[in-house]
Coordinates of C-alpha atoms and ligand atoms in Angstrom, one line a residue:
M1 CA 13.9 7.5 -122.7
R2 CA 11.0 9.9 -122.8
W3 CA 10.7 11.3 -118.6
S4 CA 7.5 12.1 -119.7
H5 CA 6.4 8.4 -120.1
Y6 CA 9.2 7.1 -117.1
Y7 CA 9.0 5.6 -114.2
L8 CA 11.4 8.2 -112.2
Y9 CA 10.5 10.0 -108.8
T10 CA 12.4 11.9 -107.3
T11 CA 11.9 13.1 -103.6
R12 CA 13.7 15.6 -101.3
E13 CA 12.7 13.9 -97.6
V14 CA 14.5 10.8 -96.5
P15 CA 13.5 8.2 -93.6
A16 CA 16.2 9.4 -90.7
D17 CA 17.2 5.0 -90.4
A18 CA 18.6 6.4 -93.9
E19 CA 22.7 6.9 -92.6
V20 CA 25.2 6.8 -95.0
P21 CA 24.7 8.6 -98.6
S22 CA 24.3 5.6 -100.7
H23 CA 21.4 4.7 -98.9
R24 CA 19.9 8.3 -99.0
L25 CA 20.8 9.2 -102.4
M26 CA 19.5 5.9 -103.8
L27 CA 15.9 6.8 -102.5
R28 CA 16.1 10.5 -102.9
A29 CA 16.8 9.3 -106.7
G30 CA 14.4 7.2 -107.0
L31 CA 16.3 4.1 -107.7
I32 CA 15.1 1.8 -104.9
R33 CA 12.0 1.8 -102.4
K34 CA 11.8 0.5 -99.2
T35 CA 9.1 -2.4 -99.1
A36 CA 10.2 -3.5 -95.3
A37 CA 13.0 -3.8 -93.1
G38 CA 15.8 -5.0 -95.2
I39 CA 13.5 -5.6 -98.6
Y40 CA 14.0 -3.0 -101.5
T41 CA 12.1 -2.4 -104.6
Y42 CA 14.0 -1.8 -107.2
T43 CA 12.8 0.5 -109.6
P44 CA 13.0 1.3 -113.2
F45 CA 15.1 3.2 -113.1
G46 CA 17.6 1.9 -110.5
W47 CA 17.2 -2.0 -111.7
R48 CA 18.6 -0.5 -115.1
S49 CA 21.7 0.1 -113.0
L50 CA 21.8 -3.3 -111.2
A51 CA 21.2 -5.0 -114.9
K52 CA 24.6 -2.9 -116.4
L53 CA 26.4 -4.8 -113.8
K54 CA 24.9 -8.3 -114.3
A55 CA 26.2 -7.9 -117.9
I56 CA 29.2 -7.1 -116.6
V57 CA 29.1 -9.6 -114.4
R58 CA 28.4 -12.4 -117.1
R59 CA 30.8 -10.8 -119.3
E60 CA 33.7 -11.4 -116.9
I61 CA 32.7 -15.1 -115.3
D62 CA 31.5 -16.5 -118.9
R63 CA 35.0 -15.5 -120.1
A64 CA 36.2 -16.8 -117.0
G65 CA 35.0 -20.4 -118.5
G66 CA 31.7 -20.0 -116.1
L67 CA 28.3 -21.6 -117.0
E68 CA 25.7 -19.9 -115.8
M69 CA 22.2 -21.4 -114.2
S70 CA 19.5 -21.1 -112.1
M71 CA 18.9 -22.6 -108.6
P72 CA 15.6 -22.4 -106.3
M73 CA 15.3 -20.1 -103.7
V74 CA 13.1 -21.8 -101.6
Q75 CA 15.5 -25.4 -99.8
P76 CA 14.7 -28.3 -98.6
A77 CA 15.5 -28.6 -94.7
E78 CA 17.4 -32.0 -95.8
L79 CA 19.8 -30.9 -97.6
W80 CA 20.8 -28.0 -94.6
K81 CA 20.6 -31.1 -92.0
K82 CA 22.9 -33.1 -94.5
S83 CA 25.5 -30.3 -94.8
G84 CA 25.4 -29.6 -90.3
R85 CA 24.3 -25.9 -91.2
W86 CA 20.4 -26.4 -90.6
Q87 CA 21.4 -26.5 -87.4
R88 CA 24.7 -23.8 -87.5
Y89 CA 23.7 -21.3 -89.2
G90 CA 21.5 -19.7 -86.8
K91 CA 18.6 -17.3 -87.1
E92 CA 20.4 -15.4 -90.3
L93 CA 18.7 -18.7 -91.9
A94 CA 14.7 -18.3 -92.8
R95 CA 12.9 -21.2 -91.8
L96 CA 9.2 -22.2 -93.8
E97 CA 6.8 -24.7 -93.5
D98 CA 4.9 -25.7 -96.3
R99 CA 1.1 -27.1 -96.1
H100 CA 2.4 -30.4 -95.5
G101 CA 4.5 -29.8 -92.3
R102 CA 7.9 -29.7 -94.6
E103 CA 10.3 -27.8 -93.4
F104 CA 12.1 -25.5 -96.1
C105 CA 14.6 -22.4 -95.5
L106 CA 14.9 -19.3 -97.9
G107 CA 18.5 -19.5 -99.4
P108 CA 20.8 -17.2 -98.0
T109 CA 24.1 -19.2 -100.2
H110 CA 23.8 -22.3 -102.8
E111 CA 26.6 -25.0 -101.5
E112 CA 23.9 -27.6 -100.2
V113 CA 21.7 -27.2 -103.4
I114 CA 24.7 -26.7 -106.4
T115 CA 26.9 -29.5 -104.4
T116 CA 24.0 -32.1 -104.5
M117 CA 23.2 -31.5 -108.0
V118 CA 27.1 -31.6 -109.4
G119 CA 27.7 -34.8 -107.0
R120 CA 23.9 -36.5 -108.9
D121 CA 25.1 -35.9 -112.3
L122 CA 28.7 -35.9 -112.4
S123 CA 31.1 -39.3 -111.2
S124 CA 34.3 -39.0 -113.3
F125 CA 37.7 -36.8 -113.5
R126 CA 36.7 -36.5 -116.9
Q127 CA 33.7 -34.4 -116.3
L128 CA 35.8 -32.0 -114.2
P129 CA 36.5 -29.2 -113.5
I130 CA 33.4 -26.9 -114.0
N131 CA 32.1 -23.8 -112.9
L132 CA 28.8 -22.9 -112.2
Y133 CA 26.9 -19.7 -111.3
Q134 CA 23.7 -17.5 -110.9
I135 CA 23.0 -14.0 -110.7
Q136 CA 20.3 -14.8 -107.8
T137 CA 18.3 -13.7 -105.0
K138 CA 19.4 -14.6 -101.2
F139 CA 18.1 -14.1 -97.9
R140 CA 19.4 -13.9 -94.6
D141 CA 17.9 -12.5 -92.3
E142 CA 20.0 -10.5 -90.8
I143 CA 20.5 -9.0 -87.1
R144 CA 20.8 -5.4 -88.2
P145 CA 20.0 -5.0 -91.6
R146 CA 20.6 -1.2 -92.5
F147 CA 22.6 1.2 -94.9
G148 CA 19.9 0.2 -97.8
L149 CA 21.2 -2.3 -99.9
M150 CA 24.8 -2.4 -98.5
R151 CA 23.3 -5.0 -96.0
G152 CA 20.0 -6.0 -96.8
R153 CA 18.3 -9.0 -95.7
E154 CA 16.6 -9.9 -99.6
F155 CA 19.2 -9.1 -102.3
L156 CA 20.8 -10.2 -105.0
M157 CA 24.3 -12.0 -105.7
K158 CA 26.3 -13.5 -108.3
D159 CA 27.5 -16.8 -106.6
A160 CA 29.4 -19.5 -108.6
Y161 CA 30.7 -22.7 -107.6
S162 CA 33.7 -24.8 -109.1
F163 CA 34.0 -28.8 -108.8
H164 CA 37.7 -29.6 -109.5
T165 CA 40.0 -33.2 -109.1
T166 CA 43.3 -31.3 -107.8
A167 CA 43.9 -28.6 -105.6
E168 CA 46.2 -27.4 -108.6
C169 CA 43.1 -27.2 -111.1
L170 CA 41.0 -25.1 -107.8
D171 CA 44.0 -22.6 -107.9
T172 CA 43.4 -22.0 -111.8
T173 CA 40.4 -21.7 -111.8
Y174 CA 40.6 -19.3 -108.5
Q175 CA 43.4 -17.1 -109.9
A176 CA 41.2 -16.8 -113.5
M177 CA 38.3 -15.7 -111.4
A178 CA 40.1 -13.2 -109.1
A179 CA 41.0 -12.3 -112.2
A180 CA 38.2 -11.9 -113.6
Y181 CA 36.6 -10.2 -110.2
R182 CA 39.4 -7.6 -110.8
K183 CA 38.3 -6.8 -114.7
I184 CA 34.4 -5.9 -113.2
F185 CA 35.3 -3.7 -110.7
E186 CA 37.6 -1.8 -113.2
A187 CA 34.9 -2.0 -115.7
C188 CA 32.5 -0.3 -113.2
H189 CA 35.4 2.2 -112.5
L190 CA 35.4 1.2 -108.8
D191 CA 38.8 2.4 -106.5
Y192 CA 38.9 -1.4 -104.8
T193 CA 41.8 -3.5 -103.1
M194 CA 41.6 -7.1 -103.3
V195 CA 42.7 -8.7 -99.4
E196 CA 43.4 -11.5 -97.8
A197 CA 40.6 -12.8 -95.9
D198 CA 40.0 -15.0 -93.1
T199 CA 38.9 -18.6 -93.8
G200 CA 37.3 -19.6 -90.3
A201 CA 37.3 -22.7 -89.0
I202 CA 38.0 -24.8 -92.3
G203 CA 41.2 -23.4 -91.9
G204 CA 44.6 -23.4 -94.7
S205 CA 42.6 -22.8 -97.4
D206 CA 43.0 -19.3 -100.1
S207 CA 40.5 -16.8 -99.0
H208 CA 40.2 -13.7 -100.3
E209 CA 37.8 -10.3 -100.1
F210 CA 37.7 -7.2 -102.4
M211 CA 37.0 -4.2 -101.2
V212 CA 35.6 -0.9 -102.5
L213 CA 37.7 2.0 -100.3
A214 CA 35.0 4.1 -98.8
Q215 CA 34.6 6.4 -95.3
T216 CA 31.1 4.4 -94.9
G217 CA 32.5 0.6 -95.1
E218 CA 32.1 -1.7 -92.3
S219 CA 35.1 -3.5 -92.6
E220 CA 38.6 -2.9 -91.9
V221 CA 41.5 -3.2 -94.1
V222 CA 45.4 -2.9 -93.2
H223 CA 48.0 -2.5 -95.8
N224 CA 51.6 -1.6 -96.6
A225 CA 52.2 0.0 -100.1
T226 CA 56.1 -1.1 -100.2
D227 CA 55.4 -4.6 -99.6
G228 CA 51.9 -5.1 -101.2
Y229 CA 50.5 -6.7 -98.1
A230 CA 47.1 -5.8 -97.8
A231 CA 44.6 -7.8 -95.6
N232 CA 41.0 -7.9 -93.5
V233 CA 41.8 -7.1 -89.9
E234 CA 40.1 -9.8 -89.3
K235 CA 43.0 -11.8 -91.1
A236 CA 46.4 -9.7 -90.3
E237 CA 49.1 -10.7 -89.0
I238 CA 51.5 -8.2 -87.8
G239 CA 55.3 -8.7 -87.7
A240 CA 57.4 -8.4 -84.6
L241 CA 56.9 -5.7 -82.0
R242 CA 59.5 -4.0 -80.2
A243 CA 60.1 -6.0 -77.3
P244 CA 60.1 -3.8 -73.8
A245 CA 63.4 -3.9 -71.7
Q246 CA 64.0 -7.0 -69.4
E247 CA 64.3 -5.8 -66.5
E248 CA 65.8 -7.8 -63.3
A249 CA 62.9 -9.9 -61.5
V250 CA 61.5 -8.1 -58.1
D251 CA 58.9 -9.5 -56.0
R252 CA 55.4 -10.3 -56.7
R253 CA 53.1 -7.6 -54.5
E254 CA 49.7 -7.7 -54.0
V255 CA 48.8 -3.4 -53.9
A256 CA 45.5 -2.3 -53.3
T257 CA 43.9 -0.7 -56.6
P258 CA 40.0 0.3 -55.4
G259 CA 37.4 1.6 -58.0
A260 CA 40.7 1.1 -60.6
S261 CA 39.7 -1.3 -63.5
T262 CA 41.0 0.3 -66.5
V263 CA 44.5 -0.2 -67.7
K264 CA 44.7 3.3 -67.9
E265 CA 43.1 3.8 -64.9
V266 CA 45.4 1.2 -62.8
A267 CA 48.6 2.3 -64.8
E268 CA 47.7 6.1 -63.2
L269 CA 47.3 5.4 -60.1
L270 CA 50.3 2.8 -59.4
G271 CA 52.4 5.6 -61.9
V272 CA 53.5 2.7 -64.1
D273 CA 53.6 2.6 -68.1
V274 CA 50.7 1.3 -69.5
L275 CA 52.6 -1.2 -71.4
K276 CA 53.5 -2.8 -68.2
V277 CA 49.9 -3.4 -67.4
V278 CA 48.5 -6.8 -68.7
K279 CA 44.6 -7.0 -69.1
T280 CA 42.7 -10.1 -69.1
L281 CA 39.4 -10.8 -70.9
L282 CA 37.2 -13.5 -70.3
Y283 CA 35.6 -15.2 -73.2
Q284 CA 32.4 -17.9 -73.2
T285 CA 32.6 -19.8 -75.9
D286 CA 31.2 -23.7 -76.9
Q287 CA 34.5 -24.7 -75.9
G288 CA 34.0 -23.1 -72.4
V289 CA 35.4 -20.2 -70.4
V290 CA 38.3 -18.8 -72.1
A291 CA 40.9 -16.2 -70.5
V292 CA 43.2 -14.2 -72.8
V293 CA 45.2 -12.0 -71.2
M294 CA 46.3 -9.5 -73.6
R295 CA 48.8 -6.6 -74.0
G296 CA 47.5 -3.5 -72.1
D297 CA 47.0 -0.7 -74.6
R298 CA 45.9 -3.7 -77.7
E299 CA 42.3 -5.7 -78.4
V300 CA 42.0 -8.6 -78.9
N301 CA 40.8 -10.5 -82.4
E302 CA 37.7 -12.1 -81.7
V303 CA 38.0 -14.0 -84.9
K304 CA 41.5 -15.3 -84.3
L305 CA 40.6 -16.4 -81.1
Q306 CA 36.9 -18.4 -82.6
N307 CA 39.9 -19.6 -85.1
L308 CA 42.4 -20.9 -82.5
L309 CA 39.4 -22.6 -80.4
D310 CA 37.4 -24.2 -83.3
A311 CA 34.5 -22.7 -81.4
E312 CA 31.3 -22.0 -83.3
F313 CA 30.9 -19.3 -80.9
V314 CA 33.0 -16.6 -78.9
A315 CA 31.6 -13.8 -77.3
M316 CA 32.6 -11.6 -74.0
A317 CA 31.3 -13.2 -70.4
N318 CA 29.0 -11.4 -68.4
E319 CA 29.1 -10.0 -65.2
A320 CA 27.5 -13.2 -63.2
A321 CA 30.3 -15.3 -65.5
V322 CA 33.6 -13.1 -65.0
R323 CA 32.7 -13.5 -61.4
E324 CA 32.5 -17.1 -61.1
A325 CA 35.7 -17.4 -62.9
T326 CA 37.7 -15.3 -60.8
G327 CA 35.6 -14.1 -58.2
A328 CA 36.0 -10.5 -58.5
P329 CA 33.6 -8.2 -60.7
V330 CA 34.9 -6.9 -63.9
G331 CA 38.2 -5.1 -63.8
F332 CA 40.4 -7.3 -61.7
A333 CA 40.9 -10.7 -63.8
G334 CA 44.4 -11.9 -64.0
P335 CA 46.4 -15.2 -64.7
I336 CA 46.9 -15.7 -60.9
G337 CA 44.3 -18.3 -59.1
L338 CA 41.8 -18.3 -61.7
A339 CA 38.9 -21.2 -61.1
E340 CA 39.4 -24.3 -62.3
G341 CA 38.9 -25.5 -65.7
V342 CA 38.9 -21.6 -67.3
R343 CA 41.7 -22.1 -70.2
L344 CA 44.3 -19.7 -69.8
I345 CA 45.6 -18.4 -73.5
A346 CA 48.4 -15.6 -73.5
D347 CA 49.4 -13.5 -76.2
E348 CA 52.5 -13.7 -77.4
S349 CA 52.6 -9.6 -77.4
V350 CA 52.8 -10.2 -73.5
R351 CA 55.9 -13.4 -73.5
P352 CA 58.0 -10.4 -73.4
L353 CA 57.2 -8.7 -70.5
T354 CA 59.0 -8.9 -67.0
N355 CA 57.5 -7.2 -63.8
F356 CA 54.4 -6.9 -65.2
V357 CA 50.9 -5.8 -63.6
C358 CA 47.8 -7.9 -63.6
G359 CA 44.3 -8.3 -61.9
A360 CA 44.7 -10.2 -58.9
N361 CA 41.0 -12.1 -59.3
K362 CA 39.9 -10.3 -56.1
D363 CA 38.2 -6.8 -55.5
D364 CA 39.7 -3.7 -56.0
A365 CA 43.4 -5.1 -56.1
H366 CA 46.1 -5.8 -58.9
F367 CA 49.5 -7.6 -58.9
T368 CA 53.0 -5.9 -59.3
G369 CA 56.2 -7.6 -60.7
V370 CA 54.3 -10.7 -61.8
N371 CA 56.4 -13.0 -64.3
W372 CA 56.0 -15.5 -66.0
G373 CA 57.4 -19.2 -65.5
R374 CA 57.2 -18.2 -61.6
D375 CA 54.4 -16.8 -60.5
A376 CA 52.0 -17.8 -63.9
E377 CA 51.9 -19.6 -67.1
P378 CA 49.4 -20.0 -70.0
D379 CA 47.8 -22.5 -70.8
Q380 CA 48.9 -21.7 -74.6
W381 CA 50.3 -19.3 -76.5
A382 CA 48.9 -17.2 -79.7
D383 CA 48.6 -14.8 -81.9
L384 CA 45.6 -12.9 -80.9
L385 CA 46.1 -9.1 -81.8
L386 CA 44.5 -7.4 -83.5
A387 CA 46.0 -5.7 -86.3
A388 CA 46.2 -1.6 -86.1
A389 CA 47.7 1.6 -87.9
G390 CA 51.5 1.5 -87.2
D391 CA 52.5 -2.0 -86.7
P392 CA 55.1 -3.8 -88.5
S393 CA 53.8 -5.2 -91.8
P394 CA 54.3 -8.9 -91.6
L395 CA 56.5 -8.7 -95.2
G396 CA 58.4 -6.5 -93.5
G397 CA 57.8 -3.2 -95.7
G398 CA 56.8 -1.0 -93.0
E399 CA 54.0 0.3 -90.8
L400 CA 50.7 -1.0 -91.6
V401 CA 48.2 1.9 -92.7
S402 CA 44.7 1.3 -91.6
S403 CA 41.6 2.2 -93.9
R404 CA 37.7 1.5 -94.4
G405 CA 36.1 -0.7 -97.1
I406 CA 32.7 -2.1 -98.5
E407 CA 33.1 -5.8 -98.9
V408 CA 31.3 -5.8 -102.4
G409 CA 33.3 -9.5 -103.5
H410 CA 34.6 -13.1 -101.4
I411 CA 36.2 -15.7 -103.0
F412 CA 37.4 -18.8 -101.1
K413 CA 38.6 -22.3 -101.4
L414 CA 35.9 -24.4 -99.6
G415 CA 38.4 -27.8 -100.6
T416 CA 36.1 -31.1 -99.9
K417 CA 33.8 -29.6 -96.7
Y418 CA 30.3 -29.9 -98.5
S419 CA 31.2 -32.4 -101.0
E420 CA 32.1 -35.2 -98.3
A421 CA 29.2 -33.7 -96.0
M422 CA 27.0 -34.1 -99.9
G423 CA 28.6 -37.1 -101.0
C424 CA 29.8 -35.4 -103.9
D425 CA 32.5 -37.4 -105.3
F426 CA 34.2 -38.8 -108.6
H427 CA 35.8 -41.7 -110.1
S428 CA 39.8 -40.8 -110.3
E429 CA 42.0 -41.5 -113.2
G430 CA 43.3 -44.8 -110.3
G431 CA 40.1 -46.2 -110.0
G432 CA 38.7 -44.8 -106.5
K433 CA 36.3 -42.5 -105.4
E434 CA 37.4 -39.1 -103.9
P435 CA 35.5 -35.7 -102.7
M436 CA 35.9 -33.2 -105.3
I437 CA 37.3 -30.3 -104.4
M438 CA 35.3 -26.5 -104.4
G439 CA 35.7 -23.4 -104.5
C440 CA 33.2 -20.6 -104.2
Y441 CA 33.0 -17.0 -105.3
G442 CA 30.5 -14.5 -104.0
L443 CA 29.5 -11.0 -105.3
G444 CA 27.1 -8.6 -104.0
I445 CA 25.0 -6.6 -106.8
G446 CA 23.0 -4.5 -105.0
R447 CA 25.7 -3.9 -102.7
T448 CA 28.4 -3.0 -105.3
V449 CA 26.2 -0.9 -107.0
A450 CA 25.6 1.3 -103.6
A451 CA 29.7 1.0 -103.1
A452 CA 29.5 2.8 -106.6
I453 CA 27.6 5.5 -105.5
E454 CA 29.1 5.9 -101.9
Q455 CA 32.3 6.3 -103.7
N456 CA 31.1 8.8 -106.1
H457 CA 28.8 11.5 -105.0
D458 CA 28.8 15.4 -103.8
E459 CA 26.5 17.2 -101.5
D460 CA 23.6 17.6 -104.5
G461 CA 23.4 14.1 -105.8
I462 CA 25.8 11.0 -107.4
I463 CA 27.9 11.1 -110.1
W464 CA 27.5 7.9 -112.1
P465 CA 30.6 6.0 -113.4
I466 CA 29.8 5.6 -117.2
P467 CA 29.3 2.0 -117.0
L468 CA 26.9 1.7 -113.9
A469 CA 24.7 4.8 -115.1
P470 CA 21.0 4.0 -115.3
F471 CA 21.6 6.3 -118.5
Q472 CA 24.8 7.1 -120.6
L473 CA 23.0 10.8 -121.4
L474 CA 20.6 13.5 -120.0
L475 CA 19.0 15.3 -123.0
L476 CA 17.2 18.5 -121.5
S477 CA 14.5 21.0 -122.8
L478 CA 14.2 24.1 -121.1
N479 CA 11.8 26.1 -122.8
A480 CA 8.8 23.5 -123.4
K481 CA 7.0 26.2 -124.8
D482 CA 9.5 27.5 -127.4
E483 CA 8.8 25.7 -130.7
A484 CA 12.3 25.8 -132.0
V485 CA 13.8 24.6 -128.4
T486 CA 11.5 21.8 -128.8
A487 CA 11.9 20.8 -132.3
A488 CA 15.8 21.1 -131.8
A489 CA 15.4 18.6 -128.3
E490 CA 13.0 16.1 -130.5
A491 CA 15.8 15.8 -133.6
L492 CA 18.4 15.3 -130.8
Y493 CA 16.4 12.8 -129.3
G494 CA 16.1 10.8 -132.5
Q495 CA 19.9 11.0 -133.9
F496 CA 20.8 9.5 -130.3
Q497 CA 18.5 7.3 -129.7
E498 CA 19.8 6.2 -134.0
A499 CA 22.9 5.7 -132.3
G500 CA 22.3 3.4 -129.7
I501 CA 23.3 5.7 -127.1
D502 CA 21.6 5.6 -123.7
V503 CA 19.1 8.6 -123.3
L504 CA 17.2 10.2 -121.1
F505 CA 15.0 12.8 -122.0
D506 CA 13.9 15.7 -119.5
D507 CA 10.6 17.1 -121.7
R508 CA 9.1 17.4 -118.6
K509 CA 7.3 20.5 -118.5
E510 CA 8.9 21.6 -115.1
R511 CA 11.0 25.1 -114.3
P512 CA 14.9 25.0 -115.8
G513 CA 15.0 25.1 -111.8
V514 CA 13.7 22.0 -111.1
K515 CA 15.3 20.2 -114.0
F516 CA 18.1 20.8 -112.8
K517 CA 17.9 20.0 -109.3
D518 CA 17.0 16.6 -110.6
A519 CA 19.8 16.3 -113.2
D520 CA 22.2 16.8 -110.4
L521 CA 20.7 14.7 -108.0
I522 CA 20.0 11.5 -110.7
G523 CA 23.6 11.6 -111.9
I524 CA 23.8 10.6 -115.1
P525 CA 27.2 11.7 -116.4
I526 CA 26.8 13.6 -120.1
R527 CA 24.6 16.1 -120.0
V528 CA 23.2 18.4 -123.2
V529 CA 20.9 21.0 -122.4
V530 CA 18.3 22.5 -125.4
G531 CA 17.5 26.4 -124.2
A532 CA 16.2 29.1 -126.7
K533 CA 19.6 31.3 -126.3
S534 CA 22.1 29.4 -127.4
L535 CA 19.9 27.7 -130.2
A536 CA 19.1 31.2 -131.6
E537 CA 23.4 30.7 -132.1
G538 CA 23.2 27.3 -132.8
Q539 CA 24.0 25.9 -130.0
V540 CA 23.7 23.5 -127.3
E541 CA 25.2 23.2 -123.8
M542 CA 27.7 20.2 -122.8
S543 CA 28.3 19.5 -119.9
L544 CA 29.7 16.2 -117.2
R545 CA 28.3 15.6 -113.7
R546 CA 31.5 14.7 -112.7
T547 CA 33.4 18.1 -113.2
R548 CA 30.6 20.4 -114.4
E549 CA 32.4 21.9 -117.3
R550 CA 30.3 23.1 -119.8
E551 CA 30.8 24.2 -123.1
M552 CA 29.3 24.8 -126.1
V553 CA 28.8 22.7 -129.2
A554 CA 27.2 23.3 -132.6
K555 CA 24.2 21.4 -132.8
E556 CA 25.4 19.9 -135.8
G557 CA 28.8 18.5 -134.0
V558 CA 26.8 17.3 -130.2
L559 CA 26.5 13.7 -131.6
A560 CA 30.6 13.4 -132.5
R561 CA 30.9 15.0 -129.2
V562 CA 28.9 12.4 -127.4
R563 CA 30.4 9.3 -128.9
E564 CA 33.9 11.5 -127.7
L565 CA 33.6 11.5 -124.1
L566 CA 31.7 8.0 -124.1
A567 CA 35.2 6.9 -125.4
A568 CA 37.2 8.5 -123.0
P569 CA 38.4 6.5 -119.8
A570 CA 36.7 7.6 -117.0
Ligands
ATP1 P1 29.0 -9.8 -94.5 O1 30.6 -9.8 -94.0 O2 29.1 -8.2 -95.2 O3 28.0 -10.4 -93.4 P2 29.6 -11.7 -95.6 O4 30.8 -12.5 -95.7 O5 28.1 -12.5 -95.1 O6 29.3 -10.3 -96.1 P3 29.5 -13.6 -98.3 O7 28.5 -14.6 -97.7 O8 31.2 -14.3 -99.0 O9 29.0 -12.3 -97.4 O10 28.9 -12.9 -99.3 C1 29.1 -12.8 -100.8 C2 29.0 -11.6 -101.2 O11 27.1 -11.5 -101.4 C3 29.4 -10.4 -100.2 O12 30.9 -9.9 -100.7 C4 29.2 -9.1 -100.6 O13 29.0 -8.8 -101.6 C5 27.3 -10.1 -100.3 N1 26.1 -9.7 -99.3 C6 26.3 -10.2 -98.4 N2 25.5 -10.1 -97.6 C7 25.1 -8.9 -97.6 C8 23.7 -8.4 -97.5 N3 23.2 -8.8 -96.4 N4 22.9 -7.0 -98.5 C9 24.1 -7.4 -99.8 N5 25.4 -8.2 -100.3 C10 25.2 -8.5 -99.0
MG2 MG1 27.4 -11.6 -93.6

């Protein structure tokens, strides 16, 4: 491709809302253009990179037994009412009406459509298992679209759905898809990890996320290199925490703690260790108001809480609700004397505490010397602790380490949730009718490309991994007015094209400085520079964007060297 005939416009300026490197660089390198908040146009240059990822995804999902198809973006409301998600999905679901007043939505995902189709077409165990997938545009009206392609409202996803007669059969496909995902991210040269993920209210089944490790990632993962445990922090279990020393019970006393409402302030005021002070957090949920007693120095995992309650939503109670439940302003809640109907759940981490301090449900007051059993008893004990770096791994290998990740893929054993709701049944070998057992497998196309840039860039621009680069090679001719240079560059361009190498030829009549700056910004992995001086000695300069190492190569040997570099690992 000749740059002079191409649609590739780099820019210096980036909007202030471009907070992360991949977003800034995708705009500056002319890969994407913003059309509206969270809605982007992919330029011919950017689209090439997405196309390369799509080809890798297709190759591996096909090998894992997937059959490619395509489903509509506009979906009738009836399907979503049938699954119950028309109400439950909330505002992320963009709804619309046609001219006849019929309701539709823009598909944020496709379980309803695929399950309906499969339920109509298949009826026998003999037709299963089946694994269907598409690479298609999704729309989710995200509350906070940001980071460019990383969290868009309109975005491309590869989504696959598998249908089975038994849990064992689902497991086989699930493992095959996990292996396919590994191959995809390895083929892209990404540094990634597979972690256990929350399964939500469906519970019980397996779910794993694929995380590309990057500082700017929105997810937190914890792992232990010795025992191999790795999980999204939302899901992470923790080994036994060290139990505090048990004390002889003392009398419970109410003490004045004016103005001291945080654990730290209370501990300082009373001169006790923060570990002696518990906090009591109030939540509003669709299952009523819940008070959670937690170790003073630790956080509640709200996903665990939501799963425990089987709740649709869980949110911190507002000031008025706190006052109603405790009779006190925020900061003085405790497990003793809560209002009628408030469910009290205590985290396992506070069970071994003796003579602890808690809020007295009274303005400016706390209790000291509180003991479980004698002074208070929760309705339920539960594990609601949010894992943190330094906690013991549940597999016993030592401390957990925390890192940030970008969730690029998510695989999930759905079970019969959708097949039951949508009536997707099969006749079993025994003759009975049973709901099909399902798995689903998502992979964000744009998010993965953005993650690749997040992991591969420097202050000058993108450093594409070869498999995702829009072009493999950038050919630069420096002295456009020099006939020998032009002729040599044209000859090399012809050679590269003939050899099937993905080449972008910067034949623009720009100054060398401009060309080099752009070359660094767009980050094509291999660079070949034809300039008058070296050409006089029969040589051209070659370099790699990643290492910036330069070498002089006789112009007859360039093609062979390029082939060598393309074959080399990463
Ligand atoms: P998140 O927690 O980041 O919102 P999700 O759990 O909603 O993700 P899934 O429904 O599992 O995501 O979607 C499958 C994949 O689609 C994700 O792993 C991610 O790669 C991609 N994806 C999801 N939402 C977006 C988005 N708003 N923009 C770009 N890609 C997305
Ligand atoms: Mg989401």
